[in-house]
PDB file of C-alpha atoms in Angstrom:
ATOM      1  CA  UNK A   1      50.564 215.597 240.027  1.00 48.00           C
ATOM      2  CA  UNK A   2      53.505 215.659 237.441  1.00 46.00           C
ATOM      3  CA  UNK A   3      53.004 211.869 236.730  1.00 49.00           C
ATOM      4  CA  UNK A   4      49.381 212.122 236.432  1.00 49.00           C
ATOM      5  CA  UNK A   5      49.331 215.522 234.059  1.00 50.00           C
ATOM      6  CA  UNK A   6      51.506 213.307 231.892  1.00 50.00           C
ATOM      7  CA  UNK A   7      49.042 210.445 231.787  1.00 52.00           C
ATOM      8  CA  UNK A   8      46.355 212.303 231.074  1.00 52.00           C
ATOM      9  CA  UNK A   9      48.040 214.649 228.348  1.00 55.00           C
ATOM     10  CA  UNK A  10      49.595 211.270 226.734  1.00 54.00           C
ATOM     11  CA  UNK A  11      46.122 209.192 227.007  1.00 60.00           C
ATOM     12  CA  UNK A  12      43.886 211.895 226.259  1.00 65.00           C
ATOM     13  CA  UNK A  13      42.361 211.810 222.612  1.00 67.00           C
ATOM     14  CA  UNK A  14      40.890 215.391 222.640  1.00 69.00           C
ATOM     15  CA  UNK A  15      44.811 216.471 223.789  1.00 68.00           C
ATOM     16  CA  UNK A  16      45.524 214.425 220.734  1.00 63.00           C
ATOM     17  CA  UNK A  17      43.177 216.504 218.403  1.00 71.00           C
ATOM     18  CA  UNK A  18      44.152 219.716 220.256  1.00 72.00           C
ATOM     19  CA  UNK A  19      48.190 218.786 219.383  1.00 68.00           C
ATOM     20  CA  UNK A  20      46.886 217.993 215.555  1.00 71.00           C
ATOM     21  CA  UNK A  21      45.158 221.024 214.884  1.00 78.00           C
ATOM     22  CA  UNK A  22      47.297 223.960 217.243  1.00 76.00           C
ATOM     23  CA  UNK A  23      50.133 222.082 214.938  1.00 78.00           C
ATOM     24  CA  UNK A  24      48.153 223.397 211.818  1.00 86.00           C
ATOM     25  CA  UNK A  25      48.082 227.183 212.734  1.00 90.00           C
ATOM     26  CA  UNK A  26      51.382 227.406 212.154  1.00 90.00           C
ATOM     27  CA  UNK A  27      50.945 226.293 208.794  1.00 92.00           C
ATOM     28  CA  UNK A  28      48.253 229.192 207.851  1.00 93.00           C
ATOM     29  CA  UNK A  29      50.664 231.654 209.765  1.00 95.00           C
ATOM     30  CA  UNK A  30      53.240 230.940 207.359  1.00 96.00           C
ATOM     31  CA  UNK A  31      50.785 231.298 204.716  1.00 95.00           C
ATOM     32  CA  UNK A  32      51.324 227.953 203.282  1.00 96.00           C
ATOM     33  CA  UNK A  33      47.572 227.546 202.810  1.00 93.00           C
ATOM     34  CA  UNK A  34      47.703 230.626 199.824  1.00 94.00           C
ATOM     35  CA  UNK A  35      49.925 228.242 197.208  1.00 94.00           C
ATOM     36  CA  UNK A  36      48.353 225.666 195.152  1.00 94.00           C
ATOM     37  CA  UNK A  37      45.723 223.438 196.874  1.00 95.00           C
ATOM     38  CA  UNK A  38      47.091 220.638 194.350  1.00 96.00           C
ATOM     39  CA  UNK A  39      50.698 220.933 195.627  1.00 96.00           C
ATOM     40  CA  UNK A  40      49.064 221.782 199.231  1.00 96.00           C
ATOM     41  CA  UNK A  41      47.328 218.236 198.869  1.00 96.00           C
ATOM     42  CA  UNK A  42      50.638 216.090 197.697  1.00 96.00           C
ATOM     43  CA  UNK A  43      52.683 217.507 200.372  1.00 96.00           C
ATOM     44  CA  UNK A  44      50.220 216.572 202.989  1.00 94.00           C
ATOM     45  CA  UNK A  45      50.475 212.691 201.219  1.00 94.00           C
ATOM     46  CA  UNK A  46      53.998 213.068 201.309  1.00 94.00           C
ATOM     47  CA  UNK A  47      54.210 213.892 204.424  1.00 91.00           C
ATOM     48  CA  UNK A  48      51.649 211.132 205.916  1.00 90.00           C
ATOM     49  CA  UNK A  49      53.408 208.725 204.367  1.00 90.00           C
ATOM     50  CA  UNK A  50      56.854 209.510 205.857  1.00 89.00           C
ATOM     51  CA  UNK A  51      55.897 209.629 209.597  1.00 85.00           C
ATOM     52  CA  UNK A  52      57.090 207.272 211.768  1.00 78.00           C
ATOM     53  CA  UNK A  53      55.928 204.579 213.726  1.00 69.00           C
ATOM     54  CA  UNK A  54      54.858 203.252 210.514  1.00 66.00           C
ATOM     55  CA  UNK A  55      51.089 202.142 212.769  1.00 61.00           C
ATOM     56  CA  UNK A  56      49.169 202.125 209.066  1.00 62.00           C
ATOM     57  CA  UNK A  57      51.664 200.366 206.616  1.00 67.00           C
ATOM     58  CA  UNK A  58      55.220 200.126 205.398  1.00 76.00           C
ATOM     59  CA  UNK A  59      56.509 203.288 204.281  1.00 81.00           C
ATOM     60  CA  UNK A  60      58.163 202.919 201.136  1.00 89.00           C
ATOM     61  CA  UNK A  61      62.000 203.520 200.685  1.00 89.00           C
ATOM     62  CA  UNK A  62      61.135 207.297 199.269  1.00 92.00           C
ATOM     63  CA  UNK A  63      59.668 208.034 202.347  1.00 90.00           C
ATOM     64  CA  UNK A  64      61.867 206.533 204.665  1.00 90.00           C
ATOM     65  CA  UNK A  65      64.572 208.333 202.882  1.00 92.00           C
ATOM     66  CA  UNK A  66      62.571 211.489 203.160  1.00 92.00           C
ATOM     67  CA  UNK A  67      61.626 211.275 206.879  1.00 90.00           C
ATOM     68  CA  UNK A  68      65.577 210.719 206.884  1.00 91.00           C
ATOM     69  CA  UNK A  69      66.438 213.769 205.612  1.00 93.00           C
ATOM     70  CA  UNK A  70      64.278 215.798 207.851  1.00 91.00           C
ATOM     71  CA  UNK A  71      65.769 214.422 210.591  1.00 89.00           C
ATOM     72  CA  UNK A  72      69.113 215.648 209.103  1.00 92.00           C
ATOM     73  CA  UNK A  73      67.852 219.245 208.762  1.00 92.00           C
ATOM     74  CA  UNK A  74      66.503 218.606 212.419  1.00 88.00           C
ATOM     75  CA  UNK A  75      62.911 219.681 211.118  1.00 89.00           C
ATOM     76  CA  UNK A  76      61.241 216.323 212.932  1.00 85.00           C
ATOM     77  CA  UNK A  77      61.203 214.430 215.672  1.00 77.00           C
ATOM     78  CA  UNK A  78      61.048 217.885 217.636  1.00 68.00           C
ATOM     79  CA  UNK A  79      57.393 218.116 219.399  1.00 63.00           C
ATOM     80  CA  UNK A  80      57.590 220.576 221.787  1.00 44.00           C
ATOM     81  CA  UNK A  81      54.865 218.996 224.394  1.00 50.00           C
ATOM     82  CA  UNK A  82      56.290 215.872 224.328  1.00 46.00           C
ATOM     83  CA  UNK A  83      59.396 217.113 225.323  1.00 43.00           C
ATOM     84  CA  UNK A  84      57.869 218.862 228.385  1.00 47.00           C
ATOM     85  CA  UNK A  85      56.396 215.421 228.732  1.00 49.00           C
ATOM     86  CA  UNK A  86      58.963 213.326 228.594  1.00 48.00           C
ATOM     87  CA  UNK A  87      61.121 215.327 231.078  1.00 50.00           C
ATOM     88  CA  UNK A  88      58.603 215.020 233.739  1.00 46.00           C
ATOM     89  CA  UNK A  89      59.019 211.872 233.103  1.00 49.00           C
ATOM     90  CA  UNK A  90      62.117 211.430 233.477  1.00 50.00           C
ATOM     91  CA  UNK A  91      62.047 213.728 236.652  1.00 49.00           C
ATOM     92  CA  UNK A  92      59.906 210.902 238.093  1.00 45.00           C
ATOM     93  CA  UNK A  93      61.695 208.216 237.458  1.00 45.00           C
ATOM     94  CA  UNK A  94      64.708 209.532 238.618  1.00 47.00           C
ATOM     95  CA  UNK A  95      63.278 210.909 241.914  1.00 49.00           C
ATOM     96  CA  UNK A  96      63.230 214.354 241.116  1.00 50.00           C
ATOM     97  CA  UNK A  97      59.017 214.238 241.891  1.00 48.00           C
ATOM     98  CA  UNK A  98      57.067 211.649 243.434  1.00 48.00           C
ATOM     99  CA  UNK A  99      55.766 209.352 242.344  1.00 49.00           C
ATOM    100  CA  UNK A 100      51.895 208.465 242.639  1.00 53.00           C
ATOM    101  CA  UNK A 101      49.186 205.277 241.895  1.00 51.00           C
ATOM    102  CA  UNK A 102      49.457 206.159 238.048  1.00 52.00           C
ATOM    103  CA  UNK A 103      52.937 206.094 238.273  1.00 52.00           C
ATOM    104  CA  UNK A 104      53.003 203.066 239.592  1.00 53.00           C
ATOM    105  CA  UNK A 105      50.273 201.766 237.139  1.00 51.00           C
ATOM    106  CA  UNK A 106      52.448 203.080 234.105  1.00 52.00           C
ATOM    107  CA  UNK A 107      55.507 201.535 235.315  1.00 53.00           C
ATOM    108  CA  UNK A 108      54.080 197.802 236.060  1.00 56.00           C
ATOM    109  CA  UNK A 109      51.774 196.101 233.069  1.00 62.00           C
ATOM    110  CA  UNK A 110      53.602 195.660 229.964  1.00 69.00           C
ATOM    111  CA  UNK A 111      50.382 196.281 227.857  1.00 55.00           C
ATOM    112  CA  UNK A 112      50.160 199.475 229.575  1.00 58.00           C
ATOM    113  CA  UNK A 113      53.899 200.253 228.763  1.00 62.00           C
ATOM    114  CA  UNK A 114      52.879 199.454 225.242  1.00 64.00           C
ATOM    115  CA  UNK A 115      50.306 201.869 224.420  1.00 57.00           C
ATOM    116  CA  UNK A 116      51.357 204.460 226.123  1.00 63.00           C
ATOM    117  CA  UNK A 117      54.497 204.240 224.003  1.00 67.00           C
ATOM    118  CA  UNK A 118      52.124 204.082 220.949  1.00 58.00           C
ATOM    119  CA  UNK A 119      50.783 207.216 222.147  1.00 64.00           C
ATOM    120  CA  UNK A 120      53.995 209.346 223.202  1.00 70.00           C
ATOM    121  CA  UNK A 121      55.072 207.881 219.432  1.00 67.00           C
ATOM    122  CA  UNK A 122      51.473 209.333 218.023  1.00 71.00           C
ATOM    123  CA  UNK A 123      51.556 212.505 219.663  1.00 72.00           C
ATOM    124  CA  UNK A 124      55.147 213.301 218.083  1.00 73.00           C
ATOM    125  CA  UNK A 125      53.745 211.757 215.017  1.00 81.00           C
ATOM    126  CA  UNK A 126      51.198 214.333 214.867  1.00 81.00           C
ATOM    127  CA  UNK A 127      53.871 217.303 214.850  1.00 84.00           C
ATOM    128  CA  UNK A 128      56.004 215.631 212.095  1.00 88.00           C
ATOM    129  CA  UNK A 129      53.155 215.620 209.833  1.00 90.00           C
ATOM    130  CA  UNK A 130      52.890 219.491 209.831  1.00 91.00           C
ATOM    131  CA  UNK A 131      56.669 220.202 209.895  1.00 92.00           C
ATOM    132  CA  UNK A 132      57.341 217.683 206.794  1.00 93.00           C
ATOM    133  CA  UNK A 133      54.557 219.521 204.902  1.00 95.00           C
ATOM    134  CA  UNK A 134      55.453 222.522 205.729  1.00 95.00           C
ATOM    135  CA  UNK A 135      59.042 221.983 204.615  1.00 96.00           C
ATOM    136  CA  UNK A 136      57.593 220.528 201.751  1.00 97.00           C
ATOM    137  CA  UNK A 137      56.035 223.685 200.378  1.00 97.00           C
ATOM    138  CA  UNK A 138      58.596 226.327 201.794  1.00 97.00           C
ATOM    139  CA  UNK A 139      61.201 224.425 198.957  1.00 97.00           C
ATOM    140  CA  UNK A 140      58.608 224.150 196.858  1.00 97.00           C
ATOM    141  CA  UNK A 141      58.038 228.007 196.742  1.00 97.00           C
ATOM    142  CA  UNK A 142      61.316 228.889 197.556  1.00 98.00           C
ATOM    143  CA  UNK A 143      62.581 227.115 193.922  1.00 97.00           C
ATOM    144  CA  UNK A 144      60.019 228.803 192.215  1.00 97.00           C
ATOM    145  CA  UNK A 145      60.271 231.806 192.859  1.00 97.00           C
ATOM    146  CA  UNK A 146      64.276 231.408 192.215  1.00 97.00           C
ATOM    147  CA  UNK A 147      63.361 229.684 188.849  1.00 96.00           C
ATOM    148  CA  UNK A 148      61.109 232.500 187.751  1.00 96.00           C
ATOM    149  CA  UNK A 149      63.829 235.211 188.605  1.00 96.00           C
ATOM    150  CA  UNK A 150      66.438 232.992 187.066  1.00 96.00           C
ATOM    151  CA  UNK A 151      64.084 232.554 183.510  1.00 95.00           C
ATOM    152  CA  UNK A 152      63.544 237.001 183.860  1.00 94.00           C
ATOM    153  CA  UNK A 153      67.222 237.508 184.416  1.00 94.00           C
ATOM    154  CA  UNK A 154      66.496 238.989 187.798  1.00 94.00           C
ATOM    155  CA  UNK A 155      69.059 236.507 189.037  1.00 95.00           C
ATOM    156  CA  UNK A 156      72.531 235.071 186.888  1.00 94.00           C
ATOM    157  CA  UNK A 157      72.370 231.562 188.997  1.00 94.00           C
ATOM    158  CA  UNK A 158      70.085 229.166 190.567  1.00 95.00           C
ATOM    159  CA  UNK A 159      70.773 228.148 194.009  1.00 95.00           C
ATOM    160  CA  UNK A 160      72.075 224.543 194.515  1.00 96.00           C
ATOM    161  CA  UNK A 161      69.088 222.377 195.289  1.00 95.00           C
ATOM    162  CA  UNK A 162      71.011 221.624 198.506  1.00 96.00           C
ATOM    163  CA  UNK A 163      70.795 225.261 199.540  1.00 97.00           C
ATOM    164  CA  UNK A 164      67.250 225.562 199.193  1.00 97.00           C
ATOM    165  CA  UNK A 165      66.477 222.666 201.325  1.00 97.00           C
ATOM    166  CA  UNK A 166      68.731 224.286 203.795  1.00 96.00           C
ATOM    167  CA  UNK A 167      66.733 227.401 203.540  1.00 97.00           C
ATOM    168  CA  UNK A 168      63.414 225.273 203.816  1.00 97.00           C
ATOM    169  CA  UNK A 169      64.870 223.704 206.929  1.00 96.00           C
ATOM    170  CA  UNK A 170      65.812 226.996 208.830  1.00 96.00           C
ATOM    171  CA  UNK A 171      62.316 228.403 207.870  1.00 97.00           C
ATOM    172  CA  UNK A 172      61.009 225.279 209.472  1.00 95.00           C
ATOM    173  CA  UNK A 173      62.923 225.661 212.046  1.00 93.00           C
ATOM    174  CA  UNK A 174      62.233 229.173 213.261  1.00 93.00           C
ATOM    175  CA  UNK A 175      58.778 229.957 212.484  1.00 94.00           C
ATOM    176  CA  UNK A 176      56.999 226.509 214.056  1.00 91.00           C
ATOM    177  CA  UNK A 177      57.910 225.383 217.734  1.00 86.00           C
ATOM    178  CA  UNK A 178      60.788 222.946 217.999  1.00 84.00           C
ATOM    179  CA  UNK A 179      61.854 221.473 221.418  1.00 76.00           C
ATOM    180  CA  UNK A 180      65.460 221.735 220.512  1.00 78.00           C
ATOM    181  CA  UNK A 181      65.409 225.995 220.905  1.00 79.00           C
ATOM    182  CA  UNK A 182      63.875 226.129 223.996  1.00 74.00           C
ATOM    183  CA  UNK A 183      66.156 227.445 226.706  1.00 64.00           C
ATOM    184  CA  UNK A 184      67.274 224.882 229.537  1.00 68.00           C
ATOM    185  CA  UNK A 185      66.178 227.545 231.930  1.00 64.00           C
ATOM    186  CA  UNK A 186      62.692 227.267 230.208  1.00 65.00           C
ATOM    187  CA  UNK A 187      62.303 223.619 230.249  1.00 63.00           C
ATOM    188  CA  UNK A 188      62.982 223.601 234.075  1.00 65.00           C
ATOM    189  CA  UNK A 189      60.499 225.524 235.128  1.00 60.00           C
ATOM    190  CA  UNK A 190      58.209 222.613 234.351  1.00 57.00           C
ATOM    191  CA  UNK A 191      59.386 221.079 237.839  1.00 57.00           C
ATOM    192  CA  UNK A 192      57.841 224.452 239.436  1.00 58.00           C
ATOM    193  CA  UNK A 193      53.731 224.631 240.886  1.00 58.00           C
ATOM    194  CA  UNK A 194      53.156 227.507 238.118  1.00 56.00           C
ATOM    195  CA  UNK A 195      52.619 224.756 235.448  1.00 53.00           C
ATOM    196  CA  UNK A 196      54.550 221.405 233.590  1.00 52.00           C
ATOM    197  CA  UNK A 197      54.012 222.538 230.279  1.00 62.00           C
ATOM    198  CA  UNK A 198      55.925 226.234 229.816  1.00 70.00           C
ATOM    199  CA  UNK A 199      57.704 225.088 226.347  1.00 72.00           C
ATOM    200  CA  UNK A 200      55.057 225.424 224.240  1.00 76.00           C
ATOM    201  CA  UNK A 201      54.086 229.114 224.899  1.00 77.00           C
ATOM    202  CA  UNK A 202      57.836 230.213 225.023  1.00 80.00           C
ATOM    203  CA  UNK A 203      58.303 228.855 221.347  1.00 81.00           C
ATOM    204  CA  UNK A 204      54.823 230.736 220.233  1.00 86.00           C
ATOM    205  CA  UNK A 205      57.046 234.040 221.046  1.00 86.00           C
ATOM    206  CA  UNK A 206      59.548 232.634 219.479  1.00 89.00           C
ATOM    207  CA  UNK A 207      58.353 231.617 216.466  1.00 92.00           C
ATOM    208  CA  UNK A 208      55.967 234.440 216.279  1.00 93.00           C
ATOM    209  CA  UNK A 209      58.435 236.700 215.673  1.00 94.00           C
ATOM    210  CA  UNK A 210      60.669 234.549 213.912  1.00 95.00           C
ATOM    211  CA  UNK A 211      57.428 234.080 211.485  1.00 96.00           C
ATOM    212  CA  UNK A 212      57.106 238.457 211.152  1.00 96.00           C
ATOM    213  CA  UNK A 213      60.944 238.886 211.010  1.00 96.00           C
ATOM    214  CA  UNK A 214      61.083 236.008 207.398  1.00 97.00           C
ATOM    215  CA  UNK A 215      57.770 237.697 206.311  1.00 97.00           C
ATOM    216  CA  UNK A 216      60.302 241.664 206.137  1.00 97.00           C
ATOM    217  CA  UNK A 217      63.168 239.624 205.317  1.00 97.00           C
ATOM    218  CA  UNK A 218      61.718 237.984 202.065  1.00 97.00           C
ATOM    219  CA  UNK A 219      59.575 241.637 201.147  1.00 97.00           C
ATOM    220  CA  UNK A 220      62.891 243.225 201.191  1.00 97.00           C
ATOM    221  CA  UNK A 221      64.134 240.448 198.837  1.00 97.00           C
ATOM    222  CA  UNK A 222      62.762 241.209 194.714  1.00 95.00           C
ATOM    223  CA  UNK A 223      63.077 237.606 194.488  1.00 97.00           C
ATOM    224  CA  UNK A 224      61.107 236.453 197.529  1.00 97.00           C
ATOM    225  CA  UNK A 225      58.413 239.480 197.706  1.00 97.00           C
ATOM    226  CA  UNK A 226      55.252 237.414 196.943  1.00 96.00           C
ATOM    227  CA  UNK A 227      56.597 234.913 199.598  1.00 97.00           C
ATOM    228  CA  UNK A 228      57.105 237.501 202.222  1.00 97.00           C
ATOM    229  CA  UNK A 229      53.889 239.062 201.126  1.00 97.00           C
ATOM    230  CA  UNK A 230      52.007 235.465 201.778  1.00 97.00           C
ATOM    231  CA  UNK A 231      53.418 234.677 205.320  1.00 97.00           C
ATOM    232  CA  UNK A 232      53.203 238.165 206.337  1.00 96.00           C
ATOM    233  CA  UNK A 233      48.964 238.093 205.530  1.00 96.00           C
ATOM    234  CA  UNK A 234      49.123 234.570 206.661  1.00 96.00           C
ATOM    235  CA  UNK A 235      50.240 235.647 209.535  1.00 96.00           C
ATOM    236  CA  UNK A 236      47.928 238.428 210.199  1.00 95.00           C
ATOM    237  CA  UNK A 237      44.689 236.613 209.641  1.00 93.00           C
ATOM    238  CA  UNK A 238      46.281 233.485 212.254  1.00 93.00           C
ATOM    239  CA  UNK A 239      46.347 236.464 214.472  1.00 90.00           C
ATOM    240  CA  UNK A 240      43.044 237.920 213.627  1.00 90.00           C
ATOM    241  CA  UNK A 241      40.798 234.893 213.628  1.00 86.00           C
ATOM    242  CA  UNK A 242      42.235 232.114 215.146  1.00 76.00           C
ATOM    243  CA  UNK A 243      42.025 233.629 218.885  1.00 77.00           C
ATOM    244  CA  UNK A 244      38.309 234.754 219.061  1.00 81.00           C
ATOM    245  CA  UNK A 245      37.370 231.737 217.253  1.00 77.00           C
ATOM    246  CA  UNK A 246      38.924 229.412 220.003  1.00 72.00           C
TER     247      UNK A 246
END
């Protein structure tokens, strides 16, 4: 059953459309979608550009370098799904579950092996796009907002630009879902009849009220109001119109 969820989730294009667009709520919760459509737009290119496999072209040595740096912060490479995923996997081919015909089918023709790889690389792929924009535009708005307190005198220094990536990066981090905070009590409950994929909905707590806790942190901050301000709204129309319209 395991084996053949995971097939179906990997090989599935409307599961692929379903990963691409849940991925974008998280970028209207964090009201992202409020800033400049123009600097919206380029963040989304510069973000395309960087993912990896490279399926569509060469990425040049910018983006490579970018898509490296993410991976520093530990932004990418972080889907929560496929991490579900690719323990059941690994629970089957170790013997932990057993195994069945697609099983058997996934494990035999080497075309097979092939594009199912493609897709496990796609469906990560998918997530990386929203997390690189999204870390985009927090440092985008983060160094604004510092720059314009800086030019009133609100502030005596600008922060490093290395310590407002970090800042982009924890935002990231906490406020869409990233495999690498959920619980190893969480991810083994995917072994248990109640369901294989219990990750994702542990990190929409988790980020949910990681996304509410920056929204109060950044309104009690005269530098970072308009920011908290954003994500907080953001965050309530998610809330208020996403649900009923799914």
């Amino acid at each position: 059953k395991a084996t053949s969820q995971f097939a179906k989730t990997i090989l599935s294009p409307i599961t692929h459309a379903r990963n691409f667009f849940s991925a974008a709520t998280f970028q209207t919760a964090n009201g992202i979608w409020f800033e400049n459509p123009k600097v919206l737009a380029a963040a989304w290119r510069d973000a395309m550009g960087s993912l990896q496999p490279q399926n569509f072209g060469a990425n040049t040595p910018q983006a490579q370098e970018f898509y490296r740096k993410l991976l520093k912060y530990r932004v990418t490479n972080s889907n929560v799904r496929m991490g579900d995923m690719s323990g059941l996997f690994q629970d089957v081919m170790e013997g932990r579950m057993t195994t069945d015909k697609t099983a058997k089918m996934m494990l035999q023709p080497n075309w097979f092996k092939k594009f199912t790889r493609w897709s496990q690389d796609m469906y990560v792929a998918e997530d990386d796009f929203w997390k690189g924009s999204n870390w985009i535009m927090e440092r985008y708005r983060y160094k604004n907002a510092y720059k314009r307190a800086f030019d009133k005198g609100i502030i005596k220094e600008m922060p490093s630009n290395d310590a407002i990536e970090g800042m982009a990066s924890n935002i990231v981090r906490n406020t869409v879902p990233n495999y690498e905070y959920v619980p190893e009590f969480i991810r083994s409950l995917r072994r248990l009849p109640i369901g294989n994929f219990v990750s994702f909905p542990a990190e929409i707590l988790r980020t949910g009220a990681g996304i509410v806790q920056q929204a109060i942190k950044e309104i009690n901050d005269p530098v970072l109001r308009a920011i908290g301000m954003k994500r907080l709204a953001g965050f309530a129309a998610t809330m208020a119109i996403v649900p009923p319209a799914i």
